Coordinates of C-alpha atoms in Angstrom, one line a residue:
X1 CA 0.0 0.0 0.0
X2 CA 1.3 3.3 -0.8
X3 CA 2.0 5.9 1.9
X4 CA 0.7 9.2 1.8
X5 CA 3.1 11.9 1.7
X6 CA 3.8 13.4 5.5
X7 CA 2.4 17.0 5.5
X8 CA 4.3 20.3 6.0
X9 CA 3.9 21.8 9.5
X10 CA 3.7 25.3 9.5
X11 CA 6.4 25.3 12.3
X12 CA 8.8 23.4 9.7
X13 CA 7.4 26.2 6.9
X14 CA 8.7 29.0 8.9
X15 CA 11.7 27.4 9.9
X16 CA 12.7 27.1 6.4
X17 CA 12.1 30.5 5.6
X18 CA 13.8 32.1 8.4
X19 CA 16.5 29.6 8.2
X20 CA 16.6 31.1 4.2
X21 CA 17.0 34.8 5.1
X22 CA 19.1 34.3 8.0
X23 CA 21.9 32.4 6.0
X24 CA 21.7 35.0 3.2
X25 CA 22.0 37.9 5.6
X26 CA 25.9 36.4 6.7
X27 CA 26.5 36.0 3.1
X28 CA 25.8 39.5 2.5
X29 CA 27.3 41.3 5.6
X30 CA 30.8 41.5 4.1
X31 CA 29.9 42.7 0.8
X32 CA 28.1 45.4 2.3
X33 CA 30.4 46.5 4.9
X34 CA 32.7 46.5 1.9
X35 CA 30.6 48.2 -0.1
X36 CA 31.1 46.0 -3.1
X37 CA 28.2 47.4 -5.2
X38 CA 24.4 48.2 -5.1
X39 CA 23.3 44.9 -5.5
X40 CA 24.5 43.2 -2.2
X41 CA 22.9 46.2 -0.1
X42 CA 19.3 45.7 -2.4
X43 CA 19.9 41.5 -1.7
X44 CA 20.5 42.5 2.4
X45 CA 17.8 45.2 2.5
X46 CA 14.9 42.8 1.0
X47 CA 16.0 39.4 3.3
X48 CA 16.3 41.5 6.8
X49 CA 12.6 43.0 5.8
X50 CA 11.1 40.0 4.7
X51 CA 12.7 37.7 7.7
X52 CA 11.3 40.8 10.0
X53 CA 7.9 40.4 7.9
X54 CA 7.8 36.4 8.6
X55 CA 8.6 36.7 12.4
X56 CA 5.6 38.6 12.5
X57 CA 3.3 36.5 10.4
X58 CA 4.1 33.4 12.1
X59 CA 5.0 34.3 15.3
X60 CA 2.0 32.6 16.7
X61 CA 3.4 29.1 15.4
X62 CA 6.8 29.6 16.8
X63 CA 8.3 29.5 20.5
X64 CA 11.1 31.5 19.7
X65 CA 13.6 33.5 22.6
X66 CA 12.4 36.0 24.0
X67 CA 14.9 38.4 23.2
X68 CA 13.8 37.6 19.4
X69 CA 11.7 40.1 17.7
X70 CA 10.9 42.1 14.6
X71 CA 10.9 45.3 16.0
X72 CA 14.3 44.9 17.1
X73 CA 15.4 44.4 13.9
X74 CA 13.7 47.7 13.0
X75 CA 17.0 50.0 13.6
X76 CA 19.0 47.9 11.5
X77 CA 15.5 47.6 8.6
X78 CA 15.9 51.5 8.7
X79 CA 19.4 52.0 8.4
X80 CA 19.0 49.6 5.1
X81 CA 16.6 51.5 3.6
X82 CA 18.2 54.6 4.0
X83 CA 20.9 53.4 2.4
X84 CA 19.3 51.5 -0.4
X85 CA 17.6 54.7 -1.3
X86 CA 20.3 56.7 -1.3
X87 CA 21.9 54.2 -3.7
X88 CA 19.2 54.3 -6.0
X89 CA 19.1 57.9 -6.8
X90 CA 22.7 57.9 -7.3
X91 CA 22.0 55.0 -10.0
X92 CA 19.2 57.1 -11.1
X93 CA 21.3 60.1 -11.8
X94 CA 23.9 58.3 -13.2
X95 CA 22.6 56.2 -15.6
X96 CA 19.2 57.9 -16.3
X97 CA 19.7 61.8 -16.5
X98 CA 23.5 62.8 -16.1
X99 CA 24.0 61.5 -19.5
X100 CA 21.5 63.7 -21.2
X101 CA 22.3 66.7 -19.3
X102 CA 24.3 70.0 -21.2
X103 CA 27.7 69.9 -20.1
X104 CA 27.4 73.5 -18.6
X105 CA 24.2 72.4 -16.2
X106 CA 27.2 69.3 -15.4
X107 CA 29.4 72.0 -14.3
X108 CA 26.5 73.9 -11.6
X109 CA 26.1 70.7 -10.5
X110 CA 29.0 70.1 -8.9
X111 CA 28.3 71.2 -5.5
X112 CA 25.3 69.3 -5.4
X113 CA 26.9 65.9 -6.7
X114 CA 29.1 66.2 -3.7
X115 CA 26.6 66.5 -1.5
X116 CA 25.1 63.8 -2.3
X117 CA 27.9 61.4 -2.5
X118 CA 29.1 62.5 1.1
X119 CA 25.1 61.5 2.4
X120 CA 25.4 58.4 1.3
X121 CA 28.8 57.5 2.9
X122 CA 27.4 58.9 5.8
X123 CA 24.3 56.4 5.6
X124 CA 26.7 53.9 4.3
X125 CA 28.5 54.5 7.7
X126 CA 25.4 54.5 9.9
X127 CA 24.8 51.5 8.1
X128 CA 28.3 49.5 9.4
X129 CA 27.2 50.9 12.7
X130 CA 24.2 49.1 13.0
X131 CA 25.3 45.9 11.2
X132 CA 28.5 45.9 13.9
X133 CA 26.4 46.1 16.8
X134 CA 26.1 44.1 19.6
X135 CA 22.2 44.3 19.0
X136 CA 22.1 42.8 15.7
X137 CA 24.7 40.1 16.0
X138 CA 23.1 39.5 18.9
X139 CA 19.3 38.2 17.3
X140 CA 21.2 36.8 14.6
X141 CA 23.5 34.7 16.9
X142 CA 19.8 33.6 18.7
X143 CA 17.8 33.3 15.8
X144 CA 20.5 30.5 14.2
X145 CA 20.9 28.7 18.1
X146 CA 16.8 28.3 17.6
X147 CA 17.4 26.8 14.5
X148 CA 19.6 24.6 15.0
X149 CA 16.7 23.4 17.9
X150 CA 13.3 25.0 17.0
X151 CA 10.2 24.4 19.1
X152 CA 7.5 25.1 18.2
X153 CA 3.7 26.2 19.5
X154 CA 0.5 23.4 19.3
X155 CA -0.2 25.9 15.6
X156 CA 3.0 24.9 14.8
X157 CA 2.4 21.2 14.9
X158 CA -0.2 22.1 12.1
X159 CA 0.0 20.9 9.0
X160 CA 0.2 24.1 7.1
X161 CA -2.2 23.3 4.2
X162 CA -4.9 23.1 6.9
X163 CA -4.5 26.7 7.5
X164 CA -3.2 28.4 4.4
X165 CA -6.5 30.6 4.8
X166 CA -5.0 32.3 8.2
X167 CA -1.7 32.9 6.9
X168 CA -2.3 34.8 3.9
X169 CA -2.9 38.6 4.4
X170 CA -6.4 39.5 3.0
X171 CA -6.2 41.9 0.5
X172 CA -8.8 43.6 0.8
X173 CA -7.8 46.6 3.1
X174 CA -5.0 46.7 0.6
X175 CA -7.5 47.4 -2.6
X176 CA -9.9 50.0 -0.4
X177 CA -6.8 52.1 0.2
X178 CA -7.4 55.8 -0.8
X179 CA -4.1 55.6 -2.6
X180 CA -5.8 54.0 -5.8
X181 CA -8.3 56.6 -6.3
X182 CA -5.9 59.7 -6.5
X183 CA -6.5 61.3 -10.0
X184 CA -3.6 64.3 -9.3
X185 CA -0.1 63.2 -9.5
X186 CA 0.9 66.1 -6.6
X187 CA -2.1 65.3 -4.4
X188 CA -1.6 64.0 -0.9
X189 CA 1.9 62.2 -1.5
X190 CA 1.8 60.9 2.0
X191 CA -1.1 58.6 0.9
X192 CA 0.8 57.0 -1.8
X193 CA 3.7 56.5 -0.2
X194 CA 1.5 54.7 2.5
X195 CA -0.1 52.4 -0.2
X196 CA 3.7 51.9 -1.5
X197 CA 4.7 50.8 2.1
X198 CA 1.2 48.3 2.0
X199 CA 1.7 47.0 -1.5
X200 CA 5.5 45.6 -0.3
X201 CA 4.2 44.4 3.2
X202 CA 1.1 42.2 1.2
X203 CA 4.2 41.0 -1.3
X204 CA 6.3 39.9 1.5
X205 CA 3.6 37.9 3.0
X206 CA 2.5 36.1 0.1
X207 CA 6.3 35.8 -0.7
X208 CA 6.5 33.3 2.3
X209 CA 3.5 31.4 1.2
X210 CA 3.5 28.3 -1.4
X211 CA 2.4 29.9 -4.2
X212 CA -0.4 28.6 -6.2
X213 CA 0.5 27.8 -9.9
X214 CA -2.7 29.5 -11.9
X215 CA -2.0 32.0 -14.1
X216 CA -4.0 34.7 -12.7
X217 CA -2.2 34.6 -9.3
X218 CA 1.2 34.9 -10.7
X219 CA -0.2 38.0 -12.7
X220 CA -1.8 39.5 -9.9
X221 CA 1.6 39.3 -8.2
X222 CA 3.1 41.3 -11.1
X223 CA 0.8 43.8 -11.0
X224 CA 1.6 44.7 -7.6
X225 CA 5.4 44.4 -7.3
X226 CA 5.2 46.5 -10.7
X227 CA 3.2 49.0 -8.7
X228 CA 5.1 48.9 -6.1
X229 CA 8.5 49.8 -8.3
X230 CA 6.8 52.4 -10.1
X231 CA 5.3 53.8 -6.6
X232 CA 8.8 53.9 -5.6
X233 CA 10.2 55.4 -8.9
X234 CA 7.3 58.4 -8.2
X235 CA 8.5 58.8 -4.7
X236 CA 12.4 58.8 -6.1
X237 CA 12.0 61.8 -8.6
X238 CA 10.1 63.5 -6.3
X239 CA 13.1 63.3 -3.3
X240 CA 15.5 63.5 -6.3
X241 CA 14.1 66.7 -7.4
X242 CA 13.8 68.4 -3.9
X243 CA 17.3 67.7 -3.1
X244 CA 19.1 69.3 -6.0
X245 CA 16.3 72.1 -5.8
X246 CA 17.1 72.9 -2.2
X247 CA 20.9 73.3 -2.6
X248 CA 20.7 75.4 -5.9
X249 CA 20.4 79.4 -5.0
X250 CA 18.7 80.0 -7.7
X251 CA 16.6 76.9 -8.3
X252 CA 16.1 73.9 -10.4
X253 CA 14.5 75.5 -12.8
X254 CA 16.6 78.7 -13.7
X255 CA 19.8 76.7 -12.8
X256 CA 19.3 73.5 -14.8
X257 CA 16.4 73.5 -16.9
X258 CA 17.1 70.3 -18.9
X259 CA 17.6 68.5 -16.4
X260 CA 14.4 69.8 -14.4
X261 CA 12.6 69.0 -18.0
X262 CA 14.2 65.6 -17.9
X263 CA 13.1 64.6 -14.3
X264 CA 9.7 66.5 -15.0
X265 CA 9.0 64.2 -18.6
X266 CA 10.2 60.8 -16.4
X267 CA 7.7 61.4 -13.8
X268 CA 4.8 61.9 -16.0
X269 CA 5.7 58.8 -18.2
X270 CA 5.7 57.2 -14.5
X271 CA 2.3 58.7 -13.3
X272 CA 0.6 57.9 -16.2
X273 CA 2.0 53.9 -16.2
X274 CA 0.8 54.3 -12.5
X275 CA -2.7 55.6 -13.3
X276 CA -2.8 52.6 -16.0
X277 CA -1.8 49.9 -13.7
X278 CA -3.9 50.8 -11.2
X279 CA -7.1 50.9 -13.1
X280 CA -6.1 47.1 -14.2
X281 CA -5.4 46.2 -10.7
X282 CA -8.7 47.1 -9.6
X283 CA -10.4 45.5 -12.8
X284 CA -12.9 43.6 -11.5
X285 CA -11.3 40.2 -12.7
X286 CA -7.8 40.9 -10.6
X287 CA -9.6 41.4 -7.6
X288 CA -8.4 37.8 -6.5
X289 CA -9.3 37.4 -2.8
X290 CA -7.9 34.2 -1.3
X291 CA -6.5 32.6 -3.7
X292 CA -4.1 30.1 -2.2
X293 CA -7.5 28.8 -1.1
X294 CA -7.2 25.9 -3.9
X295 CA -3.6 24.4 -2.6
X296 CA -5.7 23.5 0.7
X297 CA -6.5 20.1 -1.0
X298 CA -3.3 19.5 -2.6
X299 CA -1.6 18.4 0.4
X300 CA -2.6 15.8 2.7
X301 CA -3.5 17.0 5.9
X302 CA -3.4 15.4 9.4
X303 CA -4.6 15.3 12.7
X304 CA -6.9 18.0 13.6
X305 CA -6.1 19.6 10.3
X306 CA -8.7 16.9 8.6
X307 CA -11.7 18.9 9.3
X308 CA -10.3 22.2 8.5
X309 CA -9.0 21.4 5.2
X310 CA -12.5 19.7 3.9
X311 CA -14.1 23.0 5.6
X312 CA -11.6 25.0 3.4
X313 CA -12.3 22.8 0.5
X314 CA -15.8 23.4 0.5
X315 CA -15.9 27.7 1.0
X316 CA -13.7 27.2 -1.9
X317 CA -16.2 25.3 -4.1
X318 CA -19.3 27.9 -2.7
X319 CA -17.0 31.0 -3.9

């Protein structure tokens, strides 16, 4: 007689993924410090948030120490980002605009090049600050002791299929945000760069998740982490813009116009691909709620999980 395949746990599930992001954050901590390049310190920024981001999704399945959190990872998540985003305006200037801008507007520059480049070693220094301290070894050191021994709650001895429906964020709070309806490009930018800060906690989430194989999911996914880059692209040229505005006497606009024409014909392009993406996001067939729904039968449950997973089978079938 053949034996059924032993089920995942949801303990065992989050094990592996913070057993994932934890060995790819010591990978990436000398490249970093070194600063070797942008990509390292993109690589580092997205594994510390999305190990932050699966602590607290499945924190209730896990016994971890005590002196093991998220938000005490939040110094060293900040420090990243600061960082990162620095980084990607200098790639933005660099490879984007400096090339097409007049060699005189090159030359009033200057000063603010400078600038720039001496905030982001300072970030970059901040940065080595926080990845050297005692703090962060410190949850690293306990989060790889737990795995080495994980325990794990009475959730955690779950079988994970039988509760696929819990784990996965709902997205509807996500798709009722004001930040979808916003017609004006320069109206209320603290509301999009909330829904930008929404759209990449619902992606790390689902990131953690087995992800089901239709079609419609995986395009659903693109839709957002598209949204979120151009979101982020917005937010960019608007920072990008301010800064070289603020340490010119005279202004962007009187001291380099091409370039102020340049940043000013990118954003549009990027507003209207927003306002586009949006309105397909919302379409009435995207609105996917739930859909890892249909993997709640493809994996054999156990235990207590039996009833659940025939309960989950059948809300599936009704909608």
């Amino acid at each position: 007689m053949a034996t059924s395949a032993m089920p995942i746990l949801n303990g065992d599930h989050a094990h592996g993924l913070i057993s994932r992001h934890c060995r790819q954050l010591v990978e990436l901590q000398g490249p970093v410090l070194e600063n070797t390049g942008p990509e390292p310190l993109r690589q580092m920024e997205l594994n510390l948030r999305r190990l932050a981001a699966g602590l607290l999704q499945f924190g209730a399945a896990l016994q971890l120490p005590p002196s093991v959190s998220a938000k005490k990872l939040a110094k060293t998540q900040r420090r990243l980002a600061l960082a990162r985003d620095l980084e990607r305006l200098r790639e933005r200037l660099d490879t984007a605009f400096l090339p097409q801008t007049p060699e005189r507007e090159l030359r009033r520059l200057k000063p603010v090049l400078r600038q720039l480049k001496r905030e982001r070693q300072l970030a970059h220094g901040h940065l080595i600050e926080a990845l050297r301290s005692p703090g962060h070894l410190e949850q690293l050191a306990q989060l790889q002791s737990w795995l080495r021994e994980p325990r794990y709650t009475a959730l955690g001895e779950e079988a994970l299929a039988a509760w696929l429906l819990e784990w996965e964020p709902d997205p509807a709070p996500l798709l009722l945000h004001p930040g979808w309806w916003l017609r004006d490009r320069d109206e209320e930018p603290a509301i999009l760069a909330d829904l930008a800060e929404r759209i990449e906690s619902l992606d790390d989430r689902l990131d953690s998740l087995p992800q089901p194989s239709a079609g419609s999911h995986r395009r659903w996914r693109a839709q957002l982490q598209r949204s979120s880059l151009l979101l982020a692209e917005l937010n960019d040229l608007e920072v990008l813009r301010k800064a070289i505005d603020d340490q010119l006497r005279d202004g962007i606009e009187r001291t380099v116009p091409q370039l102020d024409w340049l940043l000013e014909q990118h954003r549009l392009q990027c507003w209207r691909q927003w306002r586009e993406l949006a309105s397909a996001l919302l379409a009435s067939p995207q609105r996917q709620r739930r859909p890892l729904l249909r993997l709640a039968d493809r994996q054999p449950p156990s235990g207590l999980g039996r009833l659940r997973a025939a309960l989950l089978t059948l809300a599936a079938r009704l909608g």
